[in-house]
């Protein structure tokens, strides 16, 4: 059944999606030197511009476009900022004949990629103003869930896609659907998880440079770039292209899901790909470049707000940890001679970090509550942490992988967050989280496990991932680690003070 190998997933990651050499049907591409000579043209220039590609190649753009259009393009190119951002012009009457075009210009080393899309009449007027009007809603949103819900509603209303989702990456680059807006009665993907291999690393890397992409029709004809290479034999790099035809394996993925058209916008938080706004349609669906650009801007605003909330959440958790620290200090102070109430300490820690179980050993006293291993296994885990040279907090999302054979799987423990206090005495605290059952549903049509040419199909990649995901807990966040470190230092101080007092009393 499950014949997926790591090699197959690796092979997927090898596909050089920037060199696929074709554009989609909705737009055309010219590769132009800085002297404005057309070096390459996509084969569909006739359909989009009304000028055959063969008549464009090796010509000067200045001999083809009216002087006023050239003037506009030159002026824009002169003030072109960071290359990846490029230049966008909307609804330009390129030929002075009333036909409107959206134009994108990107610099790639010695050439410009110039792309044209015909302006359609049935489009959103001034999508930028729509985005503008959403800013107050984002700013006042309560939390991450509300931000994501505002986003899917807004993009759904702006674009008319059947399904709009916010998809967030986990630390292992699998992903979860956090919010969804649906037209009609489609089955919901809310809360569903997808494996990291669905969006391979080279695609994720590209999507941090080029922030929005549309596949207007997975079954539409694609058009080659002619000639495919630069004079020196290097294929045209389409990384920054907006009309690039995408990976055939991804098209198959979408067909398997019953999707005919797809659009996604990157959500970059502090420079890293946090997630995407992902849209599907059962029918071919085109969204014009002006609207796509507005959505790209919206995704940037959303990303900013998400980053802000994450930092707020971390500092809130930090404050809770400090409160716990104060209360724990007081408890120990009032219990100098007697046994400290470790159950109460455990409760305080549990307020700062969400856990399913806590075990702690302090000055020879041991307490465990909730989902925990045996006292013996606790000792082995503390030894493991000490042996690994960790005197600060130590986290594992999958105990079975990190400390194999220590805790029997039947206990249902997924991961731990250890706070070593005094490793020689075996003092420390370990927080436990249960194993998440990966009863996650693959939403979509069952597809063949393998594509005809032996490549991995999306469905196979999903079952492979399910295997890999056994034994994991809900990931420990940066906020959890920071809170745990505050508590570790706090407990360290207390135990040092207690043992100093004991020493004083005994002398
Ligand atoms: C690209 N995969 C993508 C993209 C998305 C997904 C959003 C970006 C292109 C787009 O907007 O459609 C995945 N889409 C999802 C997921 C959801 C969704 C997870 O809506 C969940 C709700 N894909 C596979 C396998 C391979 C693969 C097994 O499943 C490789 C063997 C490849 N996915 C793949 C590639 C790309 C991609 C190569 C890049 C496409 C391109 O830009 O050329």
Coordinates of C-alpha atoms and ligand atoms in Angstrom, one line a residue:
X1 CA 0.0 0.0 0.0
X2 CA 2.2 2.7 1.3
X3 CA 5.2 2.7 -1.0
X4 CA 6.1 6.4 -0.6
X5 CA 9.8 6.9 0.0
X6 CA 11.7 9.9 1.1
X7 CA 13.3 9.9 -2.3
X8 CA 9.9 10.5 -3.9
X9 CA 9.3 13.5 -1.7
X10 CA 12.8 14.7 -2.3
X11 CA 12.3 14.4 -6.1
X12 CA 9.2 16.6 -5.7
X13 CA 11.4 19.2 -4.0
X14 CA 13.9 19.1 -6.9
X15 CA 11.4 20.4 -9.5
X16 CA 12.7 23.8 -10.7
X17 CA 9.5 25.6 -10.8
X18 CA 11.1 28.9 -11.9
X19 CA 12.3 27.3 -15.2
X20 CA 9.1 25.6 -16.4
X21 CA 9.2 27.9 -19.4
X22 CA 5.5 28.6 -20.0
X23 CA 2.9 31.2 -19.2
X24 CA -0.8 30.8 -18.5
X25 CA -3.5 31.7 -21.0
X26 CA -4.6 34.9 -19.3
X27 CA -1.5 36.9 -19.9
X28 CA 1.6 37.2 -22.0
X29 CA 5.3 37.9 -21.3
X30 CA 8.1 39.7 -23.0
X31 CA 11.7 39.4 -21.9
X32 CA 13.3 42.7 -22.8
X33 CA 16.9 43.8 -22.5
X34 CA 17.7 47.1 -20.9
X35 CA 18.1 48.5 -24.4
X36 CA 14.4 47.6 -24.9
X37 CA 15.1 44.8 -27.4
X38 CA 12.7 41.9 -27.1
X39 CA 14.7 38.8 -26.4
X40 CA 11.9 36.3 -25.8
X41 CA 8.2 36.4 -26.0
X42 CA 5.5 34.0 -24.9
X43 CA 3.7 32.3 -27.8
X44 CA 0.3 33.9 -26.9
X45 CA 1.2 37.6 -27.6
X46 CA -1.1 37.5 -30.6
X47 CA -4.1 36.6 -28.4
X48 CA -3.4 39.1 -25.7
X49 CA -1.8 42.0 -27.4
X50 CA -2.8 41.5 -31.0
X51 CA 0.8 41.3 -32.1
X52 CA 2.2 37.9 -33.1
X53 CA 5.2 36.8 -30.9
X54 CA 7.3 36.1 -34.0
X55 CA 6.9 39.7 -35.1
X56 CA 8.1 40.9 -31.7
X57 CA 11.2 38.9 -31.1
X58 CA 14.5 40.8 -31.7
X59 CA 12.5 44.1 -32.3
X60 CA 12.9 47.2 -30.3
X61 CA 9.9 47.9 -28.0
X62 CA 10.2 51.5 -29.0
X63 CA 9.4 50.6 -32.6
X64 CA 6.3 48.6 -31.4
X65 CA 4.6 50.7 -28.7
X66 CA 3.4 54.2 -29.1
X67 CA 5.7 56.9 -27.8
X68 CA 3.4 57.9 -25.0
X69 CA 3.3 54.3 -23.6
X70 CA 7.1 54.1 -23.9
X71 CA 7.4 57.3 -22.0
X72 CA 5.3 55.9 -19.2
X73 CA 7.3 52.7 -19.0
X74 CA 10.6 54.4 -19.1
X75 CA 9.6 56.8 -16.3
X76 CA 8.5 53.9 -14.1
X77 CA 11.5 51.8 -14.8
X78 CA 13.8 54.7 -13.8
X79 CA 12.3 54.9 -10.3
X80 CA 12.1 51.1 -9.9
X81 CA 12.9 50.2 -6.3
X82 CA 13.7 46.8 -5.0
X83 CA 13.7 44.4 -7.9
X84 CA 11.4 41.8 -6.4
X85 CA 8.6 44.3 -5.9
X86 CA 8.7 45.5 -9.5
X87 CA 6.3 48.0 -11.1
X88 CA 2.6 47.7 -11.6
X89 CA 0.5 49.7 -14.0
X90 CA -3.3 49.2 -14.1
X91 CA -5.7 49.8 -17.0
X92 CA -3.2 51.3 -19.4
X93 CA -4.4 52.1 -22.9
X94 CA -1.1 50.7 -24.3
X95 CA -2.0 51.1 -28.0
X96 CA -4.1 54.2 -27.7
X97 CA -7.1 52.2 -29.1
X98 CA -9.2 51.9 -26.0
X99 CA -8.0 48.4 -24.9
X100 CA -6.9 48.5 -21.3
X101 CA -4.1 46.4 -19.9
X102 CA -2.6 45.7 -16.5
X103 CA 1.2 45.6 -16.7
X104 CA 3.9 44.2 -14.5
X105 CA 7.6 44.9 -14.9
X106 CA 10.2 43.0 -13.0
X107 CA 14.0 43.3 -13.3
X108 CA 15.9 40.1 -13.5
X109 CA 19.6 40.8 -13.8
X110 CA 20.2 42.1 -17.4
X111 CA 16.6 41.9 -18.5
X112 CA 13.1 43.1 -17.7
X113 CA 10.1 40.7 -17.6
X114 CA 7.1 42.7 -18.9
X115 CA 3.7 41.1 -18.6
X116 CA 0.4 42.1 -19.9
X117 CA -3.2 41.1 -19.0
X118 CA -6.3 42.4 -20.7
X119 CA -8.4 44.5 -18.4
X120 CA -11.9 42.9 -18.1
X121 CA -15.0 45.0 -17.7
X122 CA -16.6 42.8 -15.0
X123 CA -14.1 43.6 -12.3
X124 CA -14.0 45.2 -8.8
X125 CA -13.6 49.0 -9.2
X126 CA -10.9 50.3 -7.0
X127 CA -10.1 47.2 -4.9
X128 CA -7.4 49.3 -3.1
X129 CA -10.3 51.3 -1.6
X130 CA -11.9 48.1 -0.4
X131 CA -8.7 47.1 1.3
X132 CA -8.4 50.6 2.8
X133 CA -11.8 50.2 4.4
X134 CA -10.8 46.9 6.0
X135 CA -7.9 48.4 8.0
X136 CA -10.0 49.5 11.0
X137 CA -11.5 46.0 11.3
X138 CA -8.1 44.4 11.3
X139 CA -6.8 46.8 13.9
X140 CA -9.7 46.2 16.2
X141 CA -9.8 42.4 15.8
X142 CA -9.7 40.6 19.2
X143 CA -7.3 37.8 18.3
X144 CA -5.7 35.7 15.6
X145 CA -8.9 33.8 14.9
X146 CA -10.9 37.0 14.3
X147 CA -8.1 38.4 12.1
X148 CA -8.2 35.3 10.0
X149 CA -12.0 35.3 9.8
X150 CA -12.0 38.9 8.6
X151 CA -9.4 38.0 6.0
X152 CA -11.3 35.0 4.5
X153 CA -14.5 37.0 4.4
X154 CA -12.8 40.0 2.8
X155 CA -11.0 38.0 0.1
X156 CA -14.1 36.0 -0.6
X157 CA -16.1 39.2 -1.2
X158 CA -13.4 40.8 -3.3
X159 CA -12.8 37.8 -5.6
X160 CA -15.9 35.6 -5.7
X161 CA -13.8 32.4 -5.1
X162 CA -16.0 29.5 -3.8
X163 CA -13.6 28.8 -1.0
X164 CA -11.2 31.1 0.8
X165 CA -9.0 29.8 3.6
X166 CA -6.2 31.0 5.9
X167 CA -3.6 28.3 6.0
X168 CA -0.9 28.4 8.7
X169 CA 2.4 26.5 8.7
X170 CA 3.4 24.5 11.7
X171 CA 7.1 24.3 12.6
X172 CA 7.5 21.2 10.4
X173 CA 5.8 23.0 7.5
X174 CA 2.7 20.9 7.6
X175 CA -0.3 23.3 7.7
X176 CA -3.7 23.8 9.3
X177 CA -6.7 25.6 8.0
X178 CA -7.5 28.3 10.6
X179 CA -10.4 30.1 8.9
X180 CA -12.6 29.5 5.9
X181 CA -15.3 31.3 4.0
X182 CA -17.4 29.1 1.7
X183 CA -20.0 29.9 -1.0
X184 CA -22.8 27.3 -1.0
X185 CA -22.6 23.9 0.5
X186 CA -19.0 22.7 -0.1
X187 CA -17.5 20.4 2.5
X188 CA -15.5 22.5 5.0
X189 CA -11.7 22.1 5.4
X190 CA -11.7 24.1 8.6
X191 CA -9.2 22.6 11.0
X192 CA -7.8 20.1 8.5
X193 CA -4.1 19.5 8.3
X194 CA -2.0 19.0 5.2
X195 CA 1.5 17.6 4.9
X196 CA 4.6 19.7 4.3
X197 CA 5.2 18.0 1.0
X198 CA 2.0 19.6 -0.4
X199 CA 4.0 22.8 -0.7
X200 CA 7.6 21.7 -1.2
X201 CA 10.5 23.8 0.0
X202 CA 11.4 25.4 -3.3
X203 CA 7.8 26.6 -3.7
X204 CA 7.8 28.0 -0.2
X205 CA 11.1 29.8 -0.9
X206 CA 9.7 31.3 -4.1
X207 CA 6.5 32.4 -2.3
X208 CA 8.6 34.5 0.1
X209 CA 9.8 36.5 -3.0
X210 CA 6.7 36.5 -5.2
X211 CA 3.8 37.0 -2.9
X212 CA 0.7 36.2 -4.9
X213 CA -0.1 33.7 -7.6
X214 CA -3.2 32.6 -9.5
X215 CA -3.9 29.5 -11.5
X216 CA -6.9 30.8 -13.5
X217 CA -7.8 27.4 -15.0
X218 CA -5.9 24.2 -14.3
X219 CA -7.0 22.8 -17.7
X220 CA -6.2 25.8 -19.8
X221 CA -3.6 25.7 -22.5
X222 CA -0.2 27.0 -21.5
X223 CA 2.1 28.9 -23.8
X224 CA 5.9 28.4 -24.3
X225 CA 8.4 31.2 -24.0
X226 CA 10.1 31.5 -27.4
X227 CA 13.0 31.0 -27.7
X228 CA 13.2 29.2 -24.3
X229 CA 16.7 30.4 -23.5
X230 CA 18.8 33.5 -23.3
X231 CA 21.6 33.7 -26.0
X232 CA 24.0 32.1 -23.5
X233 CA 21.7 29.1 -23.1
X234 CA 20.4 29.9 -19.7
X235 CA 16.6 29.3 -19.4
X236 CA 14.4 32.3 -18.6
X237 CA 14.0 32.6 -14.9
X238 CA 10.3 33.1 -14.2
X239 CA 10.6 33.5 -10.4
X240 CA 9.1 37.0 -10.4
X241 CA 6.6 36.4 -13.3
X242 CA 2.9 36.9 -12.6
X243 CA 1.7 34.8 -15.5
X244 CA 4.0 31.8 -14.9
X245 CA 2.5 28.4 -15.7
X246 CA 2.8 26.2 -12.6
X247 CA 4.1 22.8 -11.8
X248 CA 2.1 20.0 -13.5
X249 CA 2.1 18.0 -10.3
X250 CA 0.4 20.8 -8.5
X251 CA -2.2 21.0 -11.3
X252 CA -2.8 17.3 -10.7
X253 CA -3.2 18.0 -6.9
X254 CA -5.8 20.6 -7.6
X255 CA -7.7 18.3 -10.0
X256 CA -7.6 15.6 -7.3
X257 CA -9.2 18.1 -4.9
X258 CA -11.9 18.9 -7.5
X259 CA -10.5 22.4 -7.9
X260 CA -10.4 24.1 -11.3
X261 CA -8.9 27.4 -10.2
X262 CA -6.7 28.5 -7.3
X263 CA -5.1 31.6 -6.0
X264 CA -2.8 32.1 -3.0
X265 CA -1.2 35.0 -1.2
X266 CA 1.8 34.7 1.1
X267 CA 1.5 35.8 4.7
X268 CA 5.0 36.8 5.8
X269 CA 5.5 37.5 9.5
X270 CA 8.9 38.9 10.3
X271 CA 10.2 37.8 6.9
X272 CA 9.2 34.2 7.2
X273 CA 6.4 32.4 5.5
X274 CA 3.8 32.2 8.3
X275 CA 1.0 30.9 6.0
X276 CA -1.2 31.8 3.1
X277 CA -4.6 33.0 2.1
X278 CA -5.6 30.1 -0.2
X279 CA -8.6 30.3 -2.6
X280 CA -10.3 27.6 -4.7
X281 CA -13.0 27.6 -7.3
X282 CA -14.8 24.7 -9.0
X283 CA -14.9 26.5 -12.3
X284 CA -12.2 28.5 -14.1
X285 CA -11.8 31.8 -12.3
X286 CA -9.8 34.9 -13.2
X287 CA -9.1 37.8 -10.8
X288 CA -7.4 40.8 -12.4
X289 CA -4.0 42.0 -11.5
X290 CA -5.2 45.1 -9.8
X291 CA -7.4 43.1 -7.4
X292 CA -4.6 40.6 -6.9
X293 CA -2.3 43.5 -6.0
X294 CA -4.8 44.8 -3.5
X295 CA -5.0 41.3 -1.9
X296 CA -1.3 41.2 -1.7
X297 CA -1.3 44.5 0.2
X298 CA -4.1 43.2 2.4
X299 CA -2.1 40.0 3.1
X300 CA 0.8 42.3 4.2
X301 CA -1.5 44.2 6.6
X302 CA -2.9 41.0 7.9
X303 CA 0.7 39.7 8.5
X304 CA 1.6 42.8 10.3
X305 CA -1.4 42.5 12.7
X306 CA -0.7 38.8 13.2
X307 CA 2.9 39.5 14.2
X308 CA 1.7 42.2 16.6
X309 CA -0.8 39.8 18.2
X310 CA 1.8 37.0 18.5
X311 CA 4.1 39.4 20.3
X312 CA 1.3 40.6 22.6
X313 CA 0.4 37.0 23.4
X314 CA 4.0 36.2 24.2
X315 CA 4.3 39.1 26.6
X316 CA 0.9 38.2 28.2
X317 CA 2.2 34.7 28.8
X318 CA 5.5 36.2 30.1
X319 CA 3.5 38.3 32.6
X320 CA 1.5 35.2 33.7
X321 CA 4.8 33.4 34.3
X322 CA 6.1 36.3 36.4
X323 CA 2.9 36.2 38.5
X324 CA 3.3 32.5 39.0
X325 CA 6.9 33.1 40.0
X326 CA 5.8 35.6 42.7
X327 CA 3.2 33.2 44.1
X328 CA 5.6 30.3 44.1
X329 CA 8.2 32.4 45.9
X330 CA 5.6 33.2 48.6
X331 CA 4.6 29.6 49.0
X332 CA 8.2 28.5 49.6
X333 CA 8.8 31.4 51.9
X334 CA 5.9 30.3 54.2
X335 CA 7.0 26.7 54.1
X336 CA 10.7 26.9 54.8
X337 CA 11.0 24.0 57.2
X338 CA 8.0 21.9 56.2
X339 CA 7.5 20.2 52.8
X340 CA 6.6 22.7 50.2
X341 CA 3.2 22.2 48.6
X342 CA 4.3 20.9 45.3
X343 CA 0.7 20.3 44.0
X344 CA 0.1 24.1 44.4
X345 CA 3.4 24.8 42.6
X346 CA 2.3 22.5 39.8
X347 CA -1.0 24.4 39.6
X348 CA 0.7 27.7 39.3
X349 CA 3.0 26.4 36.5
X350 CA 0.0 25.1 34.7
X351 CA -1.5 28.6 34.6
X352 CA 1.5 29.9 32.7
X353 CA 1.9 27.0 30.2
X354 CA -0.9 24.9 28.8
X355 CA -0.1 21.3 29.8
X356 CA -1.7 17.9 30.3
X357 CA 0.5 16.8 33.1
X358 CA 3.3 18.0 35.4
X359 CA 5.9 16.1 37.4
X360 CA 8.4 17.8 39.6
X361 CA 11.2 16.9 42.0
X362 CA 12.5 19.5 44.4
X363 CA 14.9 18.9 47.3
X364 CA 14.0 15.2 47.3
X365 CA 10.3 15.7 47.2
X366 CA 8.4 14.4 44.2
X367 CA 4.9 15.3 42.9
X368 CA 3.1 14.3 39.7
X369 CA -0.3 15.2 38.5
X370 CA -2.3 14.7 35.3
X371 CA -0.8 12.8 32.3
X372 CA 2.7 11.8 33.5
X373 CA 5.1 8.9 33.3
X374 CA 6.2 6.8 36.3
X375 CA 8.6 8.4 38.8
X376 CA 11.4 6.1 37.4
X377 CA 10.7 7.3 33.8
X378 CA 10.8 10.9 35.1
X379 CA 14.3 10.2 36.4
X380 CA 15.4 8.8 33.1
X381 CA 14.1 11.8 31.3
X382 CA 15.8 14.2 33.6
X383 CA 19.1 12.2 33.1
X384 CA 18.6 12.5 29.3
X385 CA 18.2 16.3 29.6
X386 CA 21.3 16.6 31.8
X387 CA 23.4 14.3 29.5
X388 CA 22.4 16.4 26.5
X389 CA 24.2 19.3 28.2
X390 CA 21.0 21.2 28.6
X391 CA 20.9 23.3 31.8
X392 CA 18.1 25.5 30.4
X393 CA 14.7 24.5 29.2
X394 CA 14.6 21.5 26.9
X395 CA 11.6 20.8 24.6
X396 CA 10.5 17.8 22.6
X397 CA 7.3 17.6 20.5
X398 CA 7.9 13.8 20.1
X399 CA 9.3 12.0 23.1
X400 CA 9.5 8.7 21.2
X401 CA 11.9 10.2 18.7
X402 CA 14.0 12.3 21.2
X403 CA 14.3 9.8 24.0
X404 CA 13.3 6.5 22.4
X405 CA 12.4 3.7 24.7
X406 CA 12.0 5.8 27.8
X407 CA 8.3 6.2 28.1
X408 CA 6.0 3.5 26.8
X409 CA 3.7 4.7 24.0
X410 CA 0.6 3.4 25.8
X411 CA 0.9 6.3 28.3
X412 CA -0.3 8.6 25.5
X413 CA 2.4 11.2 26.1
X414 CA 3.5 13.1 23.0
X415 CA 6.0 15.7 24.1
X416 CA 7.7 17.3 27.1
X417 CA 9.1 20.6 28.2
X418 CA 11.8 20.0 30.8
X419 CA 13.0 22.7 33.3
X420 CA 16.2 21.3 34.8
X421 CA 16.9 22.9 38.3
X422 CA 19.7 20.9 39.9
X423 CA 20.8 18.1 37.6
X424 CA 23.2 16.3 40.1
X425 CA 20.3 16.0 42.6
X426 CA 17.9 15.2 39.9
X427 CA 15.8 18.3 40.7
X428 CA 13.6 19.6 38.0
X429 CA 10.2 20.0 36.5
X430 CA 8.8 18.4 33.3
X431 CA 5.6 19.5 31.6
X432 CA 3.9 16.9 29.5
X433 CA 1.4 17.2 26.6
X434 CA -0.6 14.3 25.3
X435 CA -0.1 12.7 21.9
X436 CA -2.4 14.3 19.4
X437 CA -4.3 11.7 17.5
X438 CA -3.7 12.4 13.9
X439 CA -7.3 11.5 12.9
X440 CA -7.1 14.2 10.2
X441 CA -9.2 13.9 7.2
X442 CA -8.0 14.2 3.7
X443 CA -10.6 16.4 2.2
X444 CA -11.0 15.8 -1.5
X445 CA -11.5 13.1 -4.0
X446 CA -9.6 9.9 -3.6
X447 CA -6.9 9.9 -6.2
X448 CA -4.6 7.4 -7.6
X449 CA -1.7 6.8 -5.3
X450 CA 0.9 7.3 -7.9
X451 CA 0.9 9.4 -11.1
X452 CA 1.4 7.5 -14.4
X453 CA 5.1 8.5 -14.6
X454 CA 5.7 7.2 -11.1
X455 CA 5.8 10.5 -9.3
X456 CA 4.2 11.0 -6.0
X457 CA 0.5 12.1 -5.9
X458 CA -0.8 14.4 -3.3
X459 CA -2.9 11.7 -1.7
X460 CA 0.1 9.4 -1.2
X461 CA 2.1 12.2 0.3
X462 CA -0.7 12.6 2.8
X463 CA -0.7 9.0 4.0
X464 CA 3.1 9.1 4.2
X465 CA 2.9 12.2 6.4
X466 CA 0.3 10.5 8.7
X467 CA 2.9 7.8 9.4
X468 CA 5.6 10.4 10.1
X469 CA 3.3 12.4 12.5
X470 CA 2.7 9.6 15.0
X471 CA 3.6 10.4 18.6
X472 CA 3.6 14.2 18.4
X473 CA 2.0 16.7 20.8
X474 CA 0.7 20.2 20.2
X475 CA 3.9 22.1 19.5
X476 CA 5.6 24.1 22.3
X477 CA 5.6 27.8 21.2
X478 CA 8.2 30.4 21.7
X479 CA 5.9 31.9 24.4
X480 CA 5.8 28.5 26.2
X481 CA 9.6 28.2 26.2
X482 CA 10.0 31.8 27.4
X483 CA 7.5 31.3 30.2
X484 CA 9.1 28.0 31.2
X485 CA 12.5 29.7 31.4
X486 CA 11.2 32.3 33.7
X487 CA 9.8 29.5 36.0
X488 CA 13.0 27.5 35.8
X489 CA 15.1 30.5 37.0
X490 CA 12.5 31.2 39.7
X491 CA 12.6 27.6 41.0
X492 CA 16.4 27.6 40.8
X493 CA 16.6 30.7 43.0
X494 CA 14.2 29.3 45.5
X495 CA 16.0 26.0 45.8
X496 CA 19.3 27.7 46.1
X497 CA 18.0 29.9 48.9
X498 CA 16.4 26.9 50.7
X499 CA 19.5 24.9 50.6
X500 CA 21.6 27.9 51.8
X501 CA 19.1 28.2 54.7
X502 CA 19.3 24.5 55.5
X503 CA 23.1 24.7 55.5
X504 CA 23.0 27.7 57.9
X505 CA 20.7 25.9 60.2
X506 CA 22.8 22.8 60.3
X507 CA 26.0 24.6 61.2
Ligands
LIG1 C1 2.1 24.6 -4.8 N1 0.5 23.7 -3.0 C2 1.0 24.7 -3.8 C3 0.3 25.9 -3.6 C4 -0.6 25.6 -2.6 C5 -0.5 24.2 -2.3 C6 -1.6 26.6 -2.0 C7 0.5 27.3 -4.2 C8 -0.1 27.4 -5.5 C9 -1.6 27.7 -5.5 O1 -2.0 28.8 -5.1 O2 -2.4 26.8 -5.8 C10 -1.2 23.4 -1.4 N2 -3.5 24.3 -1.4 C11 -2.5 23.6 -0.8 C12 -2.9 23.1 0.4 C13 -4.2 23.6 0.6 C14 -4.5 24.3 -0.5 C15 -2.1 22.3 1.3 O3 -5.6 24.9 -0.7 C16 -5.0 23.2 1.8 C17 -6.1 23.8 2.0 N3 2.1 19.0 -4.0 C18 1.8 17.8 -3.5 C19 2.9 16.9 -3.8 C20 3.8 17.7 -4.5 C21 3.3 19.0 -4.6 C22 3.0 15.5 -3.4 O4 0.8 17.5 -2.9 C23 5.1 17.2 -5.0 C24 5.3 16.0 -5.4 C25 4.0 20.0 -5.3 N4 2.7 22.2 -4.7 C26 3.6 21.4 -5.3 C27 4.4 22.3 -6.2 C28 3.9 23.6 -6.0 C29 2.8 23.5 -5.1 C30 5.6 21.8 -7.0 C31 4.4 24.8 -6.7 C32 3.5 25.2 -7.9 C33 4.2 26.3 -8.6 O5 4.2 27.5 -8.1 O6 4.7 26.0 -9.7

